Short mmCIF file of C-alpha atoms in Angstrom, two decimals:
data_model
loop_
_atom_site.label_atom_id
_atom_site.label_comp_id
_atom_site.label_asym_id
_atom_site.label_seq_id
_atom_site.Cartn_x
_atom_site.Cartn_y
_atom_site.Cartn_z
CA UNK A 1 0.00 0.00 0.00
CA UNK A 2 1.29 3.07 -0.96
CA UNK A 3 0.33 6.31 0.58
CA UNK A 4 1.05 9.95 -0.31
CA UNK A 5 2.19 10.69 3.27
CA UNK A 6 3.51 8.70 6.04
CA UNK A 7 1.38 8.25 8.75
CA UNK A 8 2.21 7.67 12.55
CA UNK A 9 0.49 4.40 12.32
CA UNK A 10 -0.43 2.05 9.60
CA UNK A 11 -2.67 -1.12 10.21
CA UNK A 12 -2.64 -3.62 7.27
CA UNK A 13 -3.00 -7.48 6.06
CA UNK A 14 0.06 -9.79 6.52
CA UNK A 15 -1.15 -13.21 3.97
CA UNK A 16 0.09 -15.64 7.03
CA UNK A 17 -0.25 -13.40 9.99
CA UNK A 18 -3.13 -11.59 9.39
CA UNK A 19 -3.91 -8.00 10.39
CA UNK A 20 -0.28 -6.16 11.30
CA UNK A 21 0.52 -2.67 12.57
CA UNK A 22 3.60 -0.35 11.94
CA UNK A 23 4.44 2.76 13.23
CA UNK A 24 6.55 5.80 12.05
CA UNK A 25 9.12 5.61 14.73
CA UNK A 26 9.52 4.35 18.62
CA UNK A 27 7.17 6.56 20.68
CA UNK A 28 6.29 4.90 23.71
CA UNK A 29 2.60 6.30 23.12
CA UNK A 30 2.21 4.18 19.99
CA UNK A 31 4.07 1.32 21.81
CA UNK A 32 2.03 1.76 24.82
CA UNK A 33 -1.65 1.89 22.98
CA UNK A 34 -0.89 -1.07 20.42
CA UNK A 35 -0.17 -2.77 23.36
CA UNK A 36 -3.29 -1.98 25.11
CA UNK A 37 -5.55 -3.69 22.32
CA UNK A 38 -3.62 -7.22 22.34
CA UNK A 39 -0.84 -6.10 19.47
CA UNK A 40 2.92 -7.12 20.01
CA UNK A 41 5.98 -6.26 18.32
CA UNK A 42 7.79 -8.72 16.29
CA UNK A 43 11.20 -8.06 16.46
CA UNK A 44 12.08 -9.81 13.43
CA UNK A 45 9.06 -8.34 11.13
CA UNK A 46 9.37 -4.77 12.75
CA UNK A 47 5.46 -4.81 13.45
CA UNK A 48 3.02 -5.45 15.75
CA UNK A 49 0.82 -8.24 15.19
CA UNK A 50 -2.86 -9.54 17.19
CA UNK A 51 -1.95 -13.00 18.81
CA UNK A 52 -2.80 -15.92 16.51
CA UNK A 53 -6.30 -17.50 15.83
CA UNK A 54 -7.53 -13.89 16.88
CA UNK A 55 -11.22 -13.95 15.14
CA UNK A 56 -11.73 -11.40 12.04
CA UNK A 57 -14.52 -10.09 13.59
CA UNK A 58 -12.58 -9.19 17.29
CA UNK A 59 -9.16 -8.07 15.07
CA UNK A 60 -11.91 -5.45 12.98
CA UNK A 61 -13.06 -4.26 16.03
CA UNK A 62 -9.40 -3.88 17.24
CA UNK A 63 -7.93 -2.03 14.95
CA UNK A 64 -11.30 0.40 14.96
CA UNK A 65 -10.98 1.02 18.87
CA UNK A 66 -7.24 1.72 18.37
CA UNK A 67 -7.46 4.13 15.03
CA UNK A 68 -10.48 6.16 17.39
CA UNK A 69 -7.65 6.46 20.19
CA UNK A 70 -5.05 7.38 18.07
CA UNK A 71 -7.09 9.73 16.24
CA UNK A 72 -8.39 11.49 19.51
CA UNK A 73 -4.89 11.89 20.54
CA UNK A 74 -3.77 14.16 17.38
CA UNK A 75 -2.29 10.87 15.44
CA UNK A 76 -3.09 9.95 11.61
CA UNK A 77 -3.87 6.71 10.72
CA UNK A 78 -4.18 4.47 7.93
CA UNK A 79 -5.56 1.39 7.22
CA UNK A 80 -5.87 -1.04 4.47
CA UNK A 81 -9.85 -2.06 3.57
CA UNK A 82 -8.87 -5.51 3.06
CA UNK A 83 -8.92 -5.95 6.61
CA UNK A 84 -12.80 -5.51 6.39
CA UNK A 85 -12.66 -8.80 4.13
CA UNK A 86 -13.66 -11.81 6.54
CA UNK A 87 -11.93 -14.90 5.31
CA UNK A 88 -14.07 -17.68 3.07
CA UNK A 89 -16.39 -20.34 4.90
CA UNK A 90 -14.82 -23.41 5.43
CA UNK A 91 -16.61 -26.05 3.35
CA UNK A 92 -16.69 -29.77 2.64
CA UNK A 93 -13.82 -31.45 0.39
CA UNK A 94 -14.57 -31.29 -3.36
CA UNK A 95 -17.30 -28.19 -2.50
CA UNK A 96 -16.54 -24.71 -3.75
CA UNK A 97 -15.39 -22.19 -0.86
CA UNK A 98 -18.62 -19.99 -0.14
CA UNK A 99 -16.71 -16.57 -0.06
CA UNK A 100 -18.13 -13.72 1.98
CA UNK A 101 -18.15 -10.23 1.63
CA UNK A 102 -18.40 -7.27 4.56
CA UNK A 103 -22.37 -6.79 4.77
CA UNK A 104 -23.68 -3.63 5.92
CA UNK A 105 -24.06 -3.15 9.13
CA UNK A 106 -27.66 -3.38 10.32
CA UNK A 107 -26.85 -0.10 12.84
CA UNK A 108 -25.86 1.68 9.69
CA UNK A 109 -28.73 0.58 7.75
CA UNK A 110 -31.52 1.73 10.64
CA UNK A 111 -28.96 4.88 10.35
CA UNK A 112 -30.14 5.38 7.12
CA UNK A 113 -33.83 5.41 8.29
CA UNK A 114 -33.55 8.66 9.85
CA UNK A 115 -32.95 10.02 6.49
CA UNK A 116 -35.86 8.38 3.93
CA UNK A 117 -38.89 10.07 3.03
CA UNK A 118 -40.61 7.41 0.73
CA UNK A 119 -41.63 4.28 1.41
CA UNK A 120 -40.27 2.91 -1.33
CA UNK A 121 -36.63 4.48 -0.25
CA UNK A 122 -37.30 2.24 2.72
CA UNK A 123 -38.47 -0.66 0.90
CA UNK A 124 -34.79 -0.40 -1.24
CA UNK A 125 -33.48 -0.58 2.73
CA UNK A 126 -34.63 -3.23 3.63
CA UNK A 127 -34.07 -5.44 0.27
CA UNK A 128 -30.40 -4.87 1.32
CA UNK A 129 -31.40 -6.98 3.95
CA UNK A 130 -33.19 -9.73 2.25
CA UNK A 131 -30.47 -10.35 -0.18
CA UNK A 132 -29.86 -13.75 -1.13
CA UNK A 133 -25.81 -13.22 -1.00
CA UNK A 134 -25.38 -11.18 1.59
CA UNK A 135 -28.57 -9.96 3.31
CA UNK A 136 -28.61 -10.10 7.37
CA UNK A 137 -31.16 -12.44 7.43
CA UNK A 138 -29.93 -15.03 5.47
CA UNK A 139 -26.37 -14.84 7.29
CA UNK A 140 -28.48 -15.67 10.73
CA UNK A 141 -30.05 -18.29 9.28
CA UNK A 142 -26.49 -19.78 8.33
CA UNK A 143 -25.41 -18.81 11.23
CA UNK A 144 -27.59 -20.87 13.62
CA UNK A 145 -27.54 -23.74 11.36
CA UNK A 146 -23.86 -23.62 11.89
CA UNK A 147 -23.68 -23.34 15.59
CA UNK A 148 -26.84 -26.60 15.36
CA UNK A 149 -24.18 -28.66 12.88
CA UNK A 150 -21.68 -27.60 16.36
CA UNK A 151 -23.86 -28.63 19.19
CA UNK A 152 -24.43 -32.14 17.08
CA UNK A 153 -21.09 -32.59 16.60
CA UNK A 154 -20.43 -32.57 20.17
CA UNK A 155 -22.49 -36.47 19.56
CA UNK A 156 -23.70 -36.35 23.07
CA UNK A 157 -27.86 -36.72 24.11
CA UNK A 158 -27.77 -32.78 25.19
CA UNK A 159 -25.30 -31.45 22.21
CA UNK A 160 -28.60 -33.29 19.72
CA UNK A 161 -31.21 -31.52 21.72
CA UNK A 162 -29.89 -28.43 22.04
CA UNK A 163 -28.78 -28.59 18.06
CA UNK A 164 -32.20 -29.91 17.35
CA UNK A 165 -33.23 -26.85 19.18
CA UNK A 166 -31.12 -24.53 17.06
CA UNK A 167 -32.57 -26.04 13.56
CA UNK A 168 -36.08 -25.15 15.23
CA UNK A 169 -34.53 -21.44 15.59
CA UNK A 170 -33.03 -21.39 11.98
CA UNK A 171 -36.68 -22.54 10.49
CA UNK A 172 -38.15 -19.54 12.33
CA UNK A 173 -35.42 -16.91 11.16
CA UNK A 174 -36.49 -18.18 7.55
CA UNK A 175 -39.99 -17.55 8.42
CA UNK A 176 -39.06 -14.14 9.61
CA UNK A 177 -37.27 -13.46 6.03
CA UNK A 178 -40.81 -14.75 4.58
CA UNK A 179 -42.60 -11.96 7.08
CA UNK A 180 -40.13 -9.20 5.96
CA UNK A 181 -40.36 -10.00 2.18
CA UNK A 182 -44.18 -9.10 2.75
CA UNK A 183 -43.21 -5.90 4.16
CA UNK A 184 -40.60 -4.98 2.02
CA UNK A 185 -43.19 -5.68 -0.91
CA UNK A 186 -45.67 -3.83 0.60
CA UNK A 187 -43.79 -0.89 1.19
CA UNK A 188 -42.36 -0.35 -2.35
CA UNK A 189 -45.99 -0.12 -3.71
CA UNK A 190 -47.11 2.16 -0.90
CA UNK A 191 -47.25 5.60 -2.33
CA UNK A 192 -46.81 7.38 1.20
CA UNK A 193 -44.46 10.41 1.62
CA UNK A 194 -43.82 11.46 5.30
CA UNK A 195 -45.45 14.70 5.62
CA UNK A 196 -42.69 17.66 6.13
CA UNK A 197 -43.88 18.54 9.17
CA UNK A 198 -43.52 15.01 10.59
CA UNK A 199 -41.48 14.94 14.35
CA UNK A 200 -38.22 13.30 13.96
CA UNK A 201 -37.68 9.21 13.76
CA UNK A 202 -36.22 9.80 17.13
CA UNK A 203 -38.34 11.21 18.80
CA UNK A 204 -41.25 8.84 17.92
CA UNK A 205 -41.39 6.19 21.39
CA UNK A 206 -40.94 2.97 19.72
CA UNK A 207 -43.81 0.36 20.96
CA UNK A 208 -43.24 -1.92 23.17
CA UNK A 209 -42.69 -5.83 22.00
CA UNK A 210 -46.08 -7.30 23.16
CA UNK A 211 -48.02 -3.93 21.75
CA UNK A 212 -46.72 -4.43 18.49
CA UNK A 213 -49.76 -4.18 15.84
CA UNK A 214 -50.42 -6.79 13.48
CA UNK A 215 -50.79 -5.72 9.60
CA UNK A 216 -54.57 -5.73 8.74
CA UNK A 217 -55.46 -7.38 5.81
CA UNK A 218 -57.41 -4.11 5.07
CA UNK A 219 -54.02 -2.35 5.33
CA UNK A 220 -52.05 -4.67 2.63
CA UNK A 221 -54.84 -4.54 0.17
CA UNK A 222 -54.67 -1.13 0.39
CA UNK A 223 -51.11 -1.17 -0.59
CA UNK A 224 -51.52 -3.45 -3.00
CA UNK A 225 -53.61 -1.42 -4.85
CA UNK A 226 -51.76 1.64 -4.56
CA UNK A 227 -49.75 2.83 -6.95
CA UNK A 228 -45.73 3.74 -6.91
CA UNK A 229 -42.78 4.36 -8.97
CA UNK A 230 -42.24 0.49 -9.12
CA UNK A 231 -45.84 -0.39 -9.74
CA UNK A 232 -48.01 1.54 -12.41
CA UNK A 233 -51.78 2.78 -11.19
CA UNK A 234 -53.10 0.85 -14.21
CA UNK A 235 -52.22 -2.50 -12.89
CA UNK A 236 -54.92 -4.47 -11.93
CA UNK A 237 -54.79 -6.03 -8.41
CA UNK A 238 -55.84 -9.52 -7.22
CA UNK A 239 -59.35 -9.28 -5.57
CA UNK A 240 -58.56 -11.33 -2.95
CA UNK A 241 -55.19 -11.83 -1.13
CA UNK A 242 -54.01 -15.64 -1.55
CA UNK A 243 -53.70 -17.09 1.68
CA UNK A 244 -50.15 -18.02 2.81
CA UNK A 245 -48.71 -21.21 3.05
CA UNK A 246 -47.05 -21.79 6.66
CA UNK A 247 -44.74 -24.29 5.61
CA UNK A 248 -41.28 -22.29 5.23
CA UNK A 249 -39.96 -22.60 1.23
CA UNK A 250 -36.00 -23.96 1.31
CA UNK A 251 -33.48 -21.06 2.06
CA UNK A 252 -31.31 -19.61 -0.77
CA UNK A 253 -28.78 -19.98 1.26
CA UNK A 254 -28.33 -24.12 0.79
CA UNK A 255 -27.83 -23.63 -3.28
CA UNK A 256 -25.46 -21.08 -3.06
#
């Protein structure tokens, strides 16, 4: 990585090591803070390096908590964005690698939120998180099939209940991308601006879980009807709303 200045500290990507440090001379400040979040100097390599095995997630959250100290004491920093990359899925012998790529992060997206004015600007929101590749929902539902495939492995009478247990939980987070498809299909037909006047996001008191409104089926014929940048007016909608099956289709996630 070459930069057009040198910084005081410079996080990057060793290919065996994985994420490094270097720094623009001996301070003991940059000593003493690289320290602090689990780095330590290789004499031979002249950098500081996380211990091994360190998880990409905990090493990206590392290197951000150190770059915010060094930055509030005065220091540059750079860093190279391949340490955002986590590293490919292991998979079975003879089965392509599943490779991954940095999602956005759900606090960002409900960031965003604060922003939108159109439904359907919300709607394009929350596809992000619906995507087949790498949508939130469908890396929980990997997740927790994961962590069941774990708890089985473990070939004990508790490890099979509890993984047993964690299928159940993956079948629901699949019916909860089912639930959120609906939404996210509803909302990019509604044709619903928020009025200018409307009182910040924020400041609208968020209901609590057990108060949470269901969706009439008034409401979603309403929006089917409607008509939006992604649906023309002179569409004609179905009369009657097809009733739902409550068997949950396969995930997209098992024929990636």
């Amino acid at each position: 990585m070459i930069l057009p200045y040198k910084p005081d500290v410079a996080f990057g990507v060793h290919p065996e090591l994985g994420v490094a440090a270097a720094v623009a001379d001996d301070r003991p400040h940059l000593d003493e803070v690289l320290r602090k979040h689990h780095f330590r100097y290789s004499q031979d390599l002249d950098v500081y390096l996380l211990p091994e095995g360190t998880p990409h997630n905990t090493a990206v959250r590392t290197v951000a908590a150190a770059t915010r100290e060094f930055q509030d004491s005065g220091l540059s920093v750079a860093a190279d964005p391949r340490i955002m990359l986590p590293p490919p899925i292991p998979t079975r012998d003879n089965v392509a690698a599943l490779t991954t790529q940095p999602g956005q992060s759900l606090t960002a997206l409900t960031g965003e939120l604060h922003e939108l004015r159109r439904s359907a600007d919300v709607a394009d929101v929350l596809e992000q998180i619906l995507d087949e590749h790498d949508g939130a929902v469908g890396d929980l539902e990997e997740f927790v099939d994961t962590a069941a495939a774990w708890c089985e492995r473990l070939d004990t009478p508790s490890g099979r209940e509890l993984g047993q247990h964690l299928r159940t939980i993956a079948h629901h987070v699949a019916l909860l991308g089912d639930r959120l498809v609906d939404a996210q299909l509803d909302l990019s037909v509604m044709p619903d601006v928020t009025p200018k006047d409307a009182p910040p996001l924020a400041d609208v008191p968020l209901p609590k879980r057990h108060e949470i409104p269901s969706v009439t089926h008034t409401a979603r014929a309403r929006a089917a009807v409607a008509s939006s940048p992604k649906r023309p007016a002179d569409l004609a909608a179905a009369p009657e709303e097809a009733p739902r099956s409550t068997t949950a289709p396969p995930s997209p996630r098992r024929t990636r």
